[in-house]
Amino acid sequence: MTTKRKPRIGLALGGGSARGWAHVGVIRALEEAGIRPDLVCGTSVGAMVGAAYAAGELERFEQWLLDMSLRDVFSFMDVSLNGGMLKGDRLMEFFRTTFVDHPIEGLKMPFAAVATSLQTGAEVWLREGSTVDAVRASIALPLLFTPVQRDGVFLVDGGLVNPVPVSLARAMGADFVIAVDLSADIVGHRLHDVEPDAAPQQPSGGWLGWVQDRLGMPRKNGEPAQVRLPSVLEVMSSSINIMQVRITRSRMAGEPPDVTISPRLAHFGLFDFHRAQEAIAAGRDSVEASRHGLQLMEG
C-alpha cells in the first residue's frame, strides 16, 4: 500500500517597500490557521521577511518592526553619490549584528531570494551563501539603493523581473503555492491629478481656461484650478508601482499560484516603515479574505 505524500506548501512573498510588513501578519494568520509552509521565497522586502521567517527569527523581527519609529527609519539612510540615493550599509550592518547571518543552506526552512542582473536583465535566484547579502541584493531598488556586486555581476531589486516569485517556489519543490501580492490595489492611488488652489491662475476666458475645458480639468469657483505636479519621489514610486503591477499580472497569469493573498495597503507611502502595526493587521485581515482558497488547500 502506497502512503500518500503530504503536499509541500510554498510561500511566495512579493515586493512592495513598507507594505511588506504585512507579510508578518500573513504568516502569523496562516500559522494560527494550522497552515505552516515548508519553504519560503521572496522578492525585495518579501525576501527580508522571508529570511527572518526561515531563520526562526520572525518573533524578534516583528518586535523590531513594532518598535520602529520614523526617527529610526531615517537613521538607516546612508546617503550615496553613486548608483543610488542610499548605500544600505547601515541597515545591513544592523541585521548582521542583531540577527545571526546564517548561510542560506543552514536556515531552518528552505529559502531563496530574487534579484535582477543589471547587465543582462536576467532573473537571479539566490539560494546559497550569506542570507543578509542575498536580502541586500533583492532589496536594491534602482535609484534608491546602490546595486550589489556578486560574482562579477551587479544585482538590483528582484521586483524588476519577478515581483511575486511563484515560479521560484515551484522550482524549490512546492506542490501548493500561496502568493502574497502587495500591489493589487496600488496603481493611481498615491497620485492626485489636481489640487485646487485658492488663487486662480487665469480668468475664465483665458487660454489656460480654454485648454483646461478641452481636457476636462476641473475649475474652482468658475476659474481654472491650479495643478500641482507630483514630486520626484511620487513619480518614482508610482512608476515602480505601475511596472510591478504589470509584471506581476503577466507572470502570475502564466505561472498562477494556488492561492493569492492581497493585503490592502495602497495608502502606504514608500518610506512608511514605521507603520508596522497597521501593515501587520492588514496582513492578518487579508488571510481571512482568502479563507475559501485556503480551505480548499486543507481539503
PDB file of C-alpha atoms in Angstrom:
ATOM      1  CA  MET A   1       0.000   0.000   0.000  1.00  0.00           C
ATOM      2  CA  THR A   2       1.406   3.360  -1.043  1.00  0.00           C
ATOM      3  CA  THR A   3       1.281   6.168   1.505  1.00  0.00           C
ATOM      4  CA  LYS A   4       0.096   9.438   0.017  1.00  0.00           C
ATOM      5  CA  ARG A   5       2.768  12.155   0.350  1.00  0.00           C
ATOM      6  CA  LYS A   6       1.723  15.365   2.024  1.00  0.00           C
ATOM      7  CA  PRO A   7       1.870  18.255  -0.491  1.00  0.00           C
ATOM      8  CA  ARG A   8       4.720  20.693   0.114  1.00  0.00           C
ATOM      9  CA  ILE A   9       3.457  24.223   0.740  1.00  0.00           C
ATOM     10  CA  GLY A  10       5.476  27.120  -0.638  1.00  0.00           C
ATOM     11  CA  LEU A  11       5.081  30.746   0.396  1.00  0.00           C
ATOM     12  CA  ALA A  12       5.991  33.375  -2.225  1.00  0.00           C
ATOM     13  CA  LEU A  13       6.311  36.833  -0.660  1.00  0.00           C
ATOM     14  CA  GLY A  14       6.096  39.778  -3.040  1.00  0.00           C
ATOM     15  CA  GLY A  15       7.887  43.112  -3.066  1.00  0.00           C
ATOM     16  CA  GLY A  16       6.284  46.377  -2.005  1.00  0.00           C
ATOM     17  CA  SER A  17       8.541  48.545   0.157  1.00  0.00           C
ATOM     18  CA  ALA A  18       6.908  49.463   3.504  1.00  0.00           C
ATOM     19  CA  ARG A  19       3.795  47.474   2.595  1.00  0.00           C
ATOM     20  CA  GLY A  20       5.960  44.394   3.069  1.00  0.00           C
ATOM     21  CA  TRP A  21       5.479  44.349   6.825  1.00  0.00           C
ATOM     22  CA  ALA A  22       2.050  42.903   6.013  1.00  0.00           C
ATOM     23  CA  HIS A  23       3.875  39.645   5.263  1.00  0.00           C
ATOM     24  CA  VAL A  24       4.395  39.209   9.002  1.00  0.00           C
ATOM     25  CA  GLY A  25       0.643  39.367   9.626  1.00  0.00           C
ATOM     26  CA  VAL A  26       0.010  36.928   6.788  1.00  0.00           C
ATOM     27  CA  ILE A  27       2.463  34.394   8.211  1.00  0.00           C
ATOM     28  CA  ARG A  28       1.047  34.749  11.711  1.00  0.00           C
ATOM     29  CA  ALA A  29      -2.530  34.239  10.496  1.00  0.00           C
ATOM     30  CA  LEU A  30      -1.566  31.230   8.367  1.00  0.00           C
ATOM     31  CA  GLU A  31       0.135  29.511  11.268  1.00  0.00           C
ATOM     32  CA  GLU A  32      -2.782  30.229  13.587  1.00  0.00           C
ATOM     33  CA  ALA A  33      -4.988  28.542  10.984  1.00  0.00           C
ATOM     34  CA  GLY A  34      -2.728  25.482  11.120  1.00  0.00           C
ATOM     35  CA  ILE A  35      -1.002  26.216   7.794  1.00  0.00           C
ATOM     36  CA  ARG A  36       2.776  26.150   8.078  1.00  0.00           C
ATOM     37  CA  PRO A  37       4.737  26.497   4.817  1.00  0.00           C
ATOM     38  CA  ASP A  38       7.503  24.021   4.046  1.00  0.00           C
ATOM     39  CA  LEU A  39       9.549  26.600   2.149  1.00  0.00           C
ATOM     40  CA  VAL A  40       9.588  30.346   1.592  1.00  0.00           C
ATOM     41  CA  CYS A  41      10.965  32.657  -1.062  1.00  0.00           C
ATOM     42  CA  GLY A  42      10.716  36.378  -1.551  1.00  0.00           C
ATOM     43  CA  THR A  43      11.393  39.416  -3.665  1.00  0.00           C
ATOM     44  CA  SER A  44      12.688  42.681  -2.189  1.00  0.00           C
ATOM     45  CA  VAL A  45      11.003  43.308   1.189  1.00  0.00           C
ATOM     46  CA  GLY A  46       9.431  39.870   0.799  1.00  0.00           C
ATOM     47  CA  ALA A  47      12.942  38.426   0.832  1.00  0.00           C
ATOM     48  CA  MET A  48      13.705  40.295   4.046  1.00  0.00           C
ATOM     49  CA  VAL A  49      10.634  38.988   5.879  1.00  0.00           C
ATOM     50  CA  GLY A  50      11.053  35.546   4.346  1.00  0.00           C
ATOM     51  CA  ALA A  51      14.647  35.342   5.552  1.00  0.00           C
ATOM     52  CA  ALA A  52      13.623  36.214   9.102  1.00  0.00           C
ATOM     53  CA  TYR A  53      10.933  33.526   8.962  1.00  0.00           C
ATOM     54  CA  ALA A  54      13.231  30.877   7.505  1.00  0.00           C
ATOM     55  CA  ALA A  55      15.840  31.640  10.181  1.00  0.00           C
ATOM     56  CA  GLY A  56      13.318  31.176  13.006  1.00  0.00           C
ATOM     57  CA  GLU A  57      13.668  34.870  13.910  1.00  0.00           C
ATOM     58  CA  LEU A  58      10.188  36.104  12.996  1.00  0.00           C
ATOM     59  CA  GLU A  59       9.145  36.900  16.568  1.00  0.00           C
ATOM     60  CA  ARG A  60      12.189  39.091  17.221  1.00  0.00           C
ATOM     61  CA  PHE A  61      11.886  40.611  13.760  1.00  0.00           C
ATOM     62  CA  GLU A  62       8.242  41.514  14.380  1.00  0.00           C
ATOM     63  CA  GLN A  63       9.089  43.155  17.686  1.00  0.00           C
ATOM     64  CA  TRP A  64      11.797  45.199  15.976  1.00  0.00           C
ATOM     65  CA  LEU A  65       9.248  46.385  13.424  1.00  0.00           C
ATOM     66  CA  LEU A  66       6.712  47.340  16.087  1.00  0.00           C
ATOM     67  CA  ASP A  67       9.343  49.322  17.987  1.00  0.00           C
ATOM     68  CA  MET A  68      10.480  51.212  14.873  1.00  0.00           C
ATOM     69  CA  SER A  69       9.864  54.952  14.825  1.00  0.00           C
ATOM     70  CA  LEU A  70      10.142  57.432  11.976  1.00  0.00           C
ATOM     71  CA  ARG A  71      13.433  58.583  13.507  1.00  0.00           C
ATOM     72  CA  ASP A  72      14.712  55.003  13.315  1.00  0.00           C
ATOM     73  CA  VAL A  73      13.746  54.800   9.642  1.00  0.00           C
ATOM     74  CA  PHE A  74      15.790  57.890   8.807  1.00  0.00           C
ATOM     75  CA  SER A  75      18.723  56.674  10.912  1.00  0.00           C
ATOM     76  CA  PHE A  76      19.220  53.804   8.455  1.00  0.00           C
ATOM     77  CA  MET A  77      19.511  56.156   5.493  1.00  0.00           C
ATOM     78  CA  ASP A  78      23.161  56.476   4.480  1.00  0.00           C
ATOM     79  CA  VAL A  79      23.403  58.828   1.530  1.00  0.00           C
ATOM     80  CA  SER A  80      25.308  57.684  -1.546  1.00  0.00           C
ATOM     81  CA  LEU A  81      26.547  59.679  -4.533  1.00  0.00           C
ATOM     82  CA  ASN A  82      26.986  56.667  -6.793  1.00  0.00           C
ATOM     83  CA  GLY A  83      24.467  54.115  -8.049  1.00  0.00           C
ATOM     84  CA  GLY A  84      21.575  55.147  -5.816  1.00  0.00           C
ATOM     85  CA  MET A  85      20.449  57.576  -3.133  1.00  0.00           C
ATOM     86  CA  LEU A  86      21.211  55.142  -0.294  1.00  0.00           C
ATOM     87  CA  LYS A  87      24.072  52.696   0.224  1.00  0.00           C
ATOM     88  CA  GLY A  88      22.101  50.394   2.514  1.00  0.00           C
ATOM     89  CA  ASP A  89      25.191  49.611   4.604  1.00  0.00           C
ATOM     90  CA  ARG A  90      23.694  50.823   7.894  1.00  0.00           C
ATOM     91  CA  LEU A  91      20.592  48.683   7.502  1.00  0.00           C
ATOM     92  CA  MET A  92      22.548  45.555   6.562  1.00  0.00           C
ATOM     93  CA  GLU A  93      25.106  46.063   9.325  1.00  0.00           C
ATOM     94  CA  PHE A  94      22.236  46.298  11.783  1.00  0.00           C
ATOM     95  CA  PHE A  95      20.938  42.968  10.514  1.00  0.00           C
ATOM     96  CA  ARG A  96      24.350  41.324  10.760  1.00  0.00           C
ATOM     97  CA  THR A  97      24.728  42.380  14.391  1.00  0.00           C
ATOM     98  CA  THR A  98      21.103  41.908  15.501  1.00  0.00           C
ATOM     99  CA  PHE A  99      20.130  38.745  13.622  1.00  0.00           C
ATOM    100  CA  VAL A 100      22.669  35.991  13.032  1.00  0.00           C
ATOM    101  CA  ASP A 101      23.724  35.910   9.378  1.00  0.00           C
ATOM    102  CA  HIS A 102      23.368  32.192   8.728  1.00  0.00           C
ATOM    103  CA  PRO A 103      24.211  30.747   5.309  1.00  0.00           C
ATOM    104  CA  ILE A 104      21.040  30.197   3.310  1.00  0.00           C
ATOM    105  CA  GLU A 105      21.826  26.465   3.233  1.00  0.00           C
ATOM    106  CA  GLY A 106      21.803  26.384   7.051  1.00  0.00           C
ATOM    107  CA  LEU A 107      18.447  28.083   7.683  1.00  0.00           C
ATOM    108  CA  LYS A 108      15.690  26.207   9.494  1.00  0.00           C
ATOM    109  CA  MET A 109      13.469  26.337   6.391  1.00  0.00           C
ATOM    110  CA  PRO A 110      14.392  26.293   2.677  1.00  0.00           C
ATOM    111  CA  PHE A 111      14.687  29.891   1.496  1.00  0.00           C
ATOM    112  CA  ALA A 112      15.597  31.803  -1.648  1.00  0.00           C
ATOM    113  CA  ALA A 113      15.571  35.428  -2.800  1.00  0.00           C
ATOM    114  CA  VAL A 114      15.107  37.009  -6.225  1.00  0.00           C
ATOM    115  CA  ALA A 115      17.418  39.654  -7.681  1.00  0.00           C
ATOM    116  CA  THR A 116      17.988  41.069 -11.160  1.00  0.00           C
ATOM    117  CA  SER A 117      21.230  41.258 -13.155  1.00  0.00           C
ATOM    118  CA  LEU A 118      21.767  44.902 -14.041  1.00  0.00           C
ATOM    119  CA  GLN A 119      23.935  43.955 -17.026  1.00  0.00           C
ATOM    120  CA  THR A 120      21.643  41.421 -18.707  1.00  0.00           C
ATOM    121  CA  GLY A 121      18.229  41.846 -17.088  1.00  0.00           C
ATOM    122  CA  ALA A 122      18.274  38.168 -16.146  1.00  0.00           C
ATOM    123  CA  GLU A 123      16.372  36.898 -13.125  1.00  0.00           C
ATOM    124  CA  VAL A 124      18.800  35.661 -10.475  1.00  0.00           C
ATOM    125  CA  TRP A 125      17.807  33.174  -7.769  1.00  0.00           C
ATOM    126  CA  LEU A 126      19.918  33.458  -4.620  1.00  0.00           C
ATOM    127  CA  ARG A 127      19.825  30.067  -2.882  1.00  0.00           C
ATOM    128  CA  GLU A 128      23.198  29.828  -1.168  1.00  0.00           C
ATOM    129  CA  GLY A 129      25.721  31.942   0.691  1.00  0.00           C
ATOM    130  CA  SER A 130      25.110  34.821   3.096  1.00  0.00           C
ATOM    131  CA  THR A 131      21.434  35.382   3.873  1.00  0.00           C
ATOM    132  CA  VAL A 132      21.996  39.083   4.572  1.00  0.00           C
ATOM    133  CA  ASP A 133      23.863  39.561   1.275  1.00  0.00           C
ATOM    134  CA  ALA A 134      21.019  37.856  -0.608  1.00  0.00           C
ATOM    135  CA  VAL A 135      18.454  40.121   1.039  1.00  0.00           C
ATOM    136  CA  ARG A 136      20.559  43.206   0.346  1.00  0.00           C
ATOM    137  CA  ALA A 137      20.709  42.339  -3.359  1.00  0.00           C
ATOM    138  CA  SER A 138      16.985  41.629  -3.542  1.00  0.00           C
ATOM    139  CA  ILE A 139      16.015  44.992  -2.000  1.00  0.00           C
ATOM    140  CA  ALA A 140      18.346  47.097  -4.178  1.00  0.00           C
ATOM    141  CA  LEU A 141      15.578  49.221  -5.699  1.00  0.00           C
ATOM    142  CA  PRO A 142      17.047  51.199  -8.630  1.00  0.00           C
ATOM    143  CA  LEU A 143      17.745  54.871  -7.865  1.00  0.00           C
ATOM    144  CA  LEU A 144      17.071  54.248  -4.172  1.00  0.00           C
ATOM    145  CA  PHE A 145      19.663  51.642  -3.125  1.00  0.00           C
ATOM    146  CA  THR A 146      23.039  51.079  -4.735  1.00  0.00           C
ATOM    147  CA  PRO A 147      23.467  47.801  -6.662  1.00  0.00           C
ATOM    148  CA  VAL A 148      25.235  44.829  -5.085  1.00  0.00           C
ATOM    149  CA  GLN A 149      28.180  43.141  -6.801  1.00  0.00           C
ATOM    150  CA  ARG A 150      28.193  39.351  -6.646  1.00  0.00           C
ATOM    151  CA  ASP A 151      30.397  37.062  -8.732  1.00  0.00           C
ATOM    152  CA  GLY A 152      31.213  39.911 -11.082  1.00  0.00           C
ATOM    153  CA  VAL A 153      27.563  40.827 -11.652  1.00  0.00           C
ATOM    154  CA  PHE A 154      25.727  43.901 -10.383  1.00  0.00           C
ATOM    155  CA  LEU A 155      22.427  42.884  -8.805  1.00  0.00           C
ATOM    156  CA  VAL A 156      19.373  45.060  -8.213  1.00  0.00           C
ATOM    157  CA  ASP A 157      15.824  44.585  -6.918  1.00  0.00           C
ATOM    158  CA  GLY A 158      14.162  41.344  -7.997  1.00  0.00           C
ATOM    159  CA  GLY A 159      10.877  43.181  -8.468  1.00  0.00           C
ATOM    160  CA  LEU A 160      12.085  44.299 -11.894  1.00  0.00           C
ATOM    161  CA  VAL A 161      11.598  40.760 -13.221  1.00  0.00           C
ATOM    162  CA  ASN A 162       9.579  38.716 -10.720  1.00  0.00           C
ATOM    163  CA  PRO A 163       7.703  40.772  -8.098  1.00  0.00           C
ATOM    164  CA  VAL A 164       5.843  37.744  -6.657  1.00  0.00           C
ATOM    165  CA  PRO A 165       8.142  34.712  -7.134  1.00  0.00           C
ATOM    166  CA  VAL A 166       5.659  31.894  -7.694  1.00  0.00           C
ATOM    167  CA  SER A 167       7.972  30.271 -10.251  1.00  0.00           C
ATOM    168  CA  LEU A 168      10.799  30.143  -7.722  1.00  0.00           C
ATOM    169  CA  ALA A 169       8.568  28.478  -5.138  1.00  0.00           C
ATOM    170  CA  ARG A 170       7.663  25.822  -7.718  1.00  0.00           C
ATOM    171  CA  ALA A 171      11.328  25.322  -8.577  1.00  0.00           C
ATOM    172  CA  MET A 172      12.094  24.801  -4.891  1.00  0.00           C
ATOM    173  CA  GLY A 173       9.657  21.894  -4.856  1.00  0.00           C
ATOM    174  CA  ALA A 174       6.354  23.428  -3.763  1.00  0.00           C
ATOM    175  CA  ASP A 175       3.252  21.484  -4.755  1.00  0.00           C
ATOM    176  CA  PHE A 176       0.934  24.205  -3.462  1.00  0.00           C
ATOM    177  CA  VAL A 177       1.934  27.862  -3.637  1.00  0.00           C
ATOM    178  CA  ILE A 178       0.477  30.662  -1.532  1.00  0.00           C
ATOM    179  CA  ALA A 179       1.407  34.002  -3.107  1.00  0.00           C
ATOM    180  CA  VAL A 180       1.268  37.300  -1.250  1.00  0.00           C
ATOM    181  CA  ASP A 181       0.778  40.167  -3.703  1.00  0.00           C
ATOM    182  CA  LEU A 182       1.244  43.634  -2.205  1.00  0.00           C
ATOM    183  CA  SER A 183       0.474  45.581  -5.387  1.00  0.00           C
ATOM    184  CA  ALA A 184      -3.083  44.539  -6.242  1.00  0.00           C
ATOM    185  CA  ASP A 185      -4.672  47.917  -5.404  1.00  0.00           C
ATOM    186  CA  ILE A 186      -1.897  50.490  -5.675  1.00  0.00           C
ATOM    187  CA  VAL A 187      -1.883  51.917  -9.202  1.00  0.00           C
ATOM    188  CA  GLY A 188      -3.123  55.512  -9.253  1.00  0.00           C
ATOM    189  CA  HIS A 189      -3.868  55.629  -5.544  1.00  0.00           C
ATOM    190  CA  ARG A 190      -0.951  57.802  -4.403  1.00  0.00           C
ATOM    191  CA  LEU A 191      -1.268  60.497  -7.053  1.00  0.00           C
ATOM    192  CA  HIS A 192      -3.947  63.165  -7.308  1.00  0.00           C
ATOM    193  CA  ASP A 193      -4.255  64.781 -10.707  1.00  0.00           C
ATOM    194  CA  VAL A 194      -5.391  68.166  -9.445  1.00  0.00           C
ATOM    195  CA  GLU A 195      -5.105  70.099  -6.223  1.00  0.00           C
ATOM    196  CA  PRO A 196      -7.371  73.171  -6.278  1.00  0.00           C
ATOM    197  CA  ASP A 197      -5.743  76.380  -5.137  1.00  0.00           C
ATOM    198  CA  ALA A 198      -7.498  79.394  -3.694  1.00  0.00           C
ATOM    199  CA  ALA A 199      -5.851  81.732  -6.202  1.00  0.00           C
ATOM    200  CA  PRO A 200      -6.900  81.276  -9.848  1.00  0.00           C
ATOM    201  CA  GLN A 201      -4.116  81.369 -12.442  1.00  0.00           C
ATOM    202  CA  GLN A 202      -6.049  82.900 -15.341  1.00  0.00           C
ATOM    203  CA  PRO A 203      -9.505  84.459 -15.872  1.00  0.00           C
ATOM    204  CA  SER A 204     -12.142  82.009 -17.046  1.00  0.00           C
ATOM    205  CA  GLY A 205     -11.919  83.254 -20.626  1.00  0.00           C
ATOM    206  CA  GLY A 206      -8.120  82.978 -20.881  1.00  0.00           C
ATOM    207  CA  TRP A 207      -6.123  80.456 -22.889  1.00  0.00           C
ATOM    208  CA  LEU A 208      -5.492  78.265 -19.825  1.00  0.00           C
ATOM    209  CA  GLY A 209      -9.209  78.060 -19.132  1.00  0.00           C
ATOM    210  CA  TRP A 210      -9.830  77.060 -22.755  1.00  0.00           C
ATOM    211  CA  VAL A 211      -7.201  74.277 -22.568  1.00  0.00           C
ATOM    212  CA  GLN A 212      -8.475  73.010 -19.234  1.00  0.00           C
ATOM    213  CA  ASP A 213     -12.040  72.940 -20.543  1.00  0.00           C
ATOM    214  CA  ARG A 214     -10.935  70.888 -23.551  1.00  0.00           C
ATOM    215  CA  LEU A 215      -9.040  68.453 -21.274  1.00  0.00           C
ATOM    216  CA  GLY A 216     -11.944  68.129 -18.866  1.00  0.00           C
ATOM    217  CA  MET A 217      -9.923  69.579 -15.986  1.00  0.00           C
ATOM    218  CA  PRO A 218     -11.849  70.959 -13.014  1.00  0.00           C
ATOM    219  CA  ARG A 219     -12.322  74.576 -12.044  1.00  0.00           C
ATOM    220  CA  LYS A 220     -12.780  76.258  -8.702  1.00  0.00           C
ATOM    221  CA  ASN A 221     -15.495  78.938  -8.479  1.00  0.00           C
ATOM    222  CA  GLY A 222     -15.610  79.027 -12.259  1.00  0.00           C
ATOM    223  CA  GLU A 223     -11.863  79.562 -12.544  1.00  0.00           C
ATOM    224  CA  PRO A 224      -9.179  77.088 -13.618  1.00  0.00           C
ATOM    225  CA  ALA A 225      -7.836  75.037 -10.724  1.00  0.00           C
ATOM    226  CA  GLN A 226      -4.130  75.183 -10.095  1.00  0.00           C
ATOM    227  CA  VAL A 227      -2.339  71.917 -10.856  1.00  0.00           C
ATOM    228  CA  ARG A 228       0.357  70.581  -8.520  1.00  0.00           C
ATOM    229  CA  LEU A 229       2.946  68.456 -10.215  1.00  0.00           C
ATOM    230  CA  PRO A 230       3.901  65.272  -8.328  1.00  0.00           C
ATOM    231  CA  SER A 231       7.242  65.242  -6.540  1.00  0.00           C
ATOM    232  CA  VAL A 232      10.251  63.301  -7.861  1.00  0.00           C
ATOM    233  CA  LEU A 233       9.684  60.677  -5.157  1.00  0.00           C
ATOM    234  CA  GLU A 234       5.994  60.364  -6.082  1.00  0.00           C
ATOM    235  CA  VAL A 235       6.873  59.952  -9.751  1.00  0.00           C
ATOM    236  CA  MET A 236       9.497  57.311  -8.967  1.00  0.00           C
ATOM    237  CA  SER A 237       7.256  55.432  -6.540  1.00  0.00           C
ATOM    238  CA  SER A 238       4.218  55.447  -8.826  1.00  0.00           C
ATOM    239  CA  SER A 239       6.293  54.451 -11.847  1.00  0.00           C
ATOM    240  CA  ILE A 240       7.742  51.488  -9.985  1.00  0.00           C
ATOM    241  CA  ASN A 241       4.259  50.534  -8.797  1.00  0.00           C
ATOM    242  CA  ILE A 242       2.911  50.561 -12.355  1.00  0.00           C
ATOM    243  CA  MET A 243       5.827  48.481 -13.582  1.00  0.00           C
ATOM    244  CA  GLN A 244       5.494  45.905 -10.811  1.00  0.00           C
ATOM    245  CA  VAL A 245       1.714  45.598 -11.191  1.00  0.00           C
ATOM    246  CA  ARG A 246       2.050  44.943 -14.923  1.00  0.00           C
ATOM    247  CA  ILE A 247       4.854  42.424 -14.470  1.00  0.00           C
ATOM    248  CA  THR A 248       3.036  40.694 -11.611  1.00  0.00           C
ATOM    249  CA  ARG A 249      -0.143  40.296 -13.642  1.00  0.00           C
ATOM    250  CA  SER A 250       1.783  38.895 -16.583  1.00  0.00           C
ATOM    251  CA  ARG A 251       3.896  36.486 -14.537  1.00  0.00           C
ATOM    252  CA  MET A 252       1.017  35.238 -12.412  1.00  0.00           C
ATOM    253  CA  ALA A 253      -1.156  34.676 -15.484  1.00  0.00           C
ATOM    254  CA  GLY A 254       1.470  32.325 -16.871  1.00  0.00           C
ATOM    255  CA  GLU A 255       2.544  30.900 -13.508  1.00  0.00           C
ATOM    256  CA  PRO A 256      -0.575  31.046 -11.329  1.00  0.00           C
ATOM    257  CA  PRO A 257      -0.336  30.343  -7.607  1.00  0.00           C
ATOM    258  CA  ASP A 258      -2.900  28.124  -5.918  1.00  0.00           C
ATOM    259  CA  VAL A 259      -3.966  30.908  -3.549  1.00  0.00           C
ATOM    260  CA  THR A 260      -3.311  34.648  -3.774  1.00  0.00           C
ATOM    261  CA  ILE A 261      -3.414  36.804  -0.649  1.00  0.00           C
ATOM    262  CA  SER A 262      -3.615  40.562  -1.284  1.00  0.00           C
ATOM    263  CA  PRO A 263      -3.260  42.915   1.709  1.00  0.00           C
ATOM    264  CA  ARG A 264      -4.876  46.296   1.101  1.00  0.00           C
ATOM    265  CA  LEU A 265      -2.248  48.931   1.762  1.00  0.00           C
ATOM    266  CA  ALA A 266      -2.410  51.286  -1.204  1.00  0.00           C
ATOM    267  CA  HIS A 267      -2.409  54.259   1.183  1.00  0.00           C
ATOM    268  CA  PHE A 268       1.104  53.377   2.395  1.00  0.00           C
ATOM    269  CA  GLY A 269       3.985  55.552   1.201  1.00  0.00           C
ATOM    270  CA  LEU A 270       7.407  54.366   0.089  1.00  0.00           C
ATOM    271  CA  PHE A 271       9.035  55.096   3.468  1.00  0.00           C
ATOM    272  CA  ASP A 272       6.163  54.299   5.864  1.00  0.00           C
ATOM    273  CA  PHE A 273       8.217  51.575   7.552  1.00  0.00           C
ATOM    274  CA  HIS A 274       7.266  52.960  10.976  1.00  0.00           C
ATOM    275  CA  ARG A 275       3.618  51.917  10.453  1.00  0.00           C
ATOM    276  CA  ALA A 276       4.266  48.233  11.082  1.00  0.00           C
ATOM    277  CA  GLN A 277       1.312  47.646  13.383  1.00  0.00           C
ATOM    278  CA  GLU A 278      -1.124  48.810  10.704  1.00  0.00           C
ATOM    279  CA  ALA A 279       0.565  46.765   7.976  1.00  0.00           C
ATOM    280  CA  ILE A 280       0.690  43.593  10.070  1.00  0.00           C
ATOM    281  CA  ALA A 281      -3.010  43.954  10.888  1.00  0.00           C
ATOM    282  CA  ALA A 282      -3.796  44.346   7.177  1.00  0.00           C
ATOM    283  CA  GLY A 283      -1.849  41.159   6.503  1.00  0.00           C
ATOM    284  CA  ARG A 284      -3.928  39.262   9.030  1.00  0.00           C
ATOM    285  CA  ASP A 285      -7.157  40.596   7.550  1.00  0.00           C
ATOM    286  CA  SER A 286      -6.135  39.576   4.039  1.00  0.00           C
ATOM    287  CA  VAL A 287      -5.730  35.944   5.097  1.00  0.00           C
ATOM    288  CA  GLU A 288      -9.290  35.899   6.351  1.00  0.00           C
ATOM    289  CA  ALA A 289     -10.428  37.307   2.994  1.00  0.00           C
ATOM    290  CA  SER A 290      -8.674  34.384   1.260  1.00  0.00           C
ATOM    291  CA  ARG A 291     -10.116  31.779   3.595  1.00  0.00           C
ATOM    292  CA  HIS A 292     -12.044  29.938   0.854  1.00  0.00           C
ATOM    293  CA  GLY A 293      -8.920  29.125  -1.163  1.00  0.00           C
ATOM    294  CA  LEU A 294      -7.025  28.083   1.929  1.00  0.00           C
ATOM    295  CA  GLN A 295      -9.859  25.738   2.950  1.00  0.00           C
ATOM    296  CA  LEU A 296      -9.633  24.083  -0.449  1.00  0.00           C
ATOM    297  CA  MET A 297      -5.948  23.530   0.219  1.00  0.00           C
ATOM    298  CA  GLU A 298      -6.658  21.989   3.601  1.00  0.00           C
ATOM    299  CA  GLY A 299      -9.217  19.708   1.990  1.00  0.00           C
TER     300      GLY A 299
END
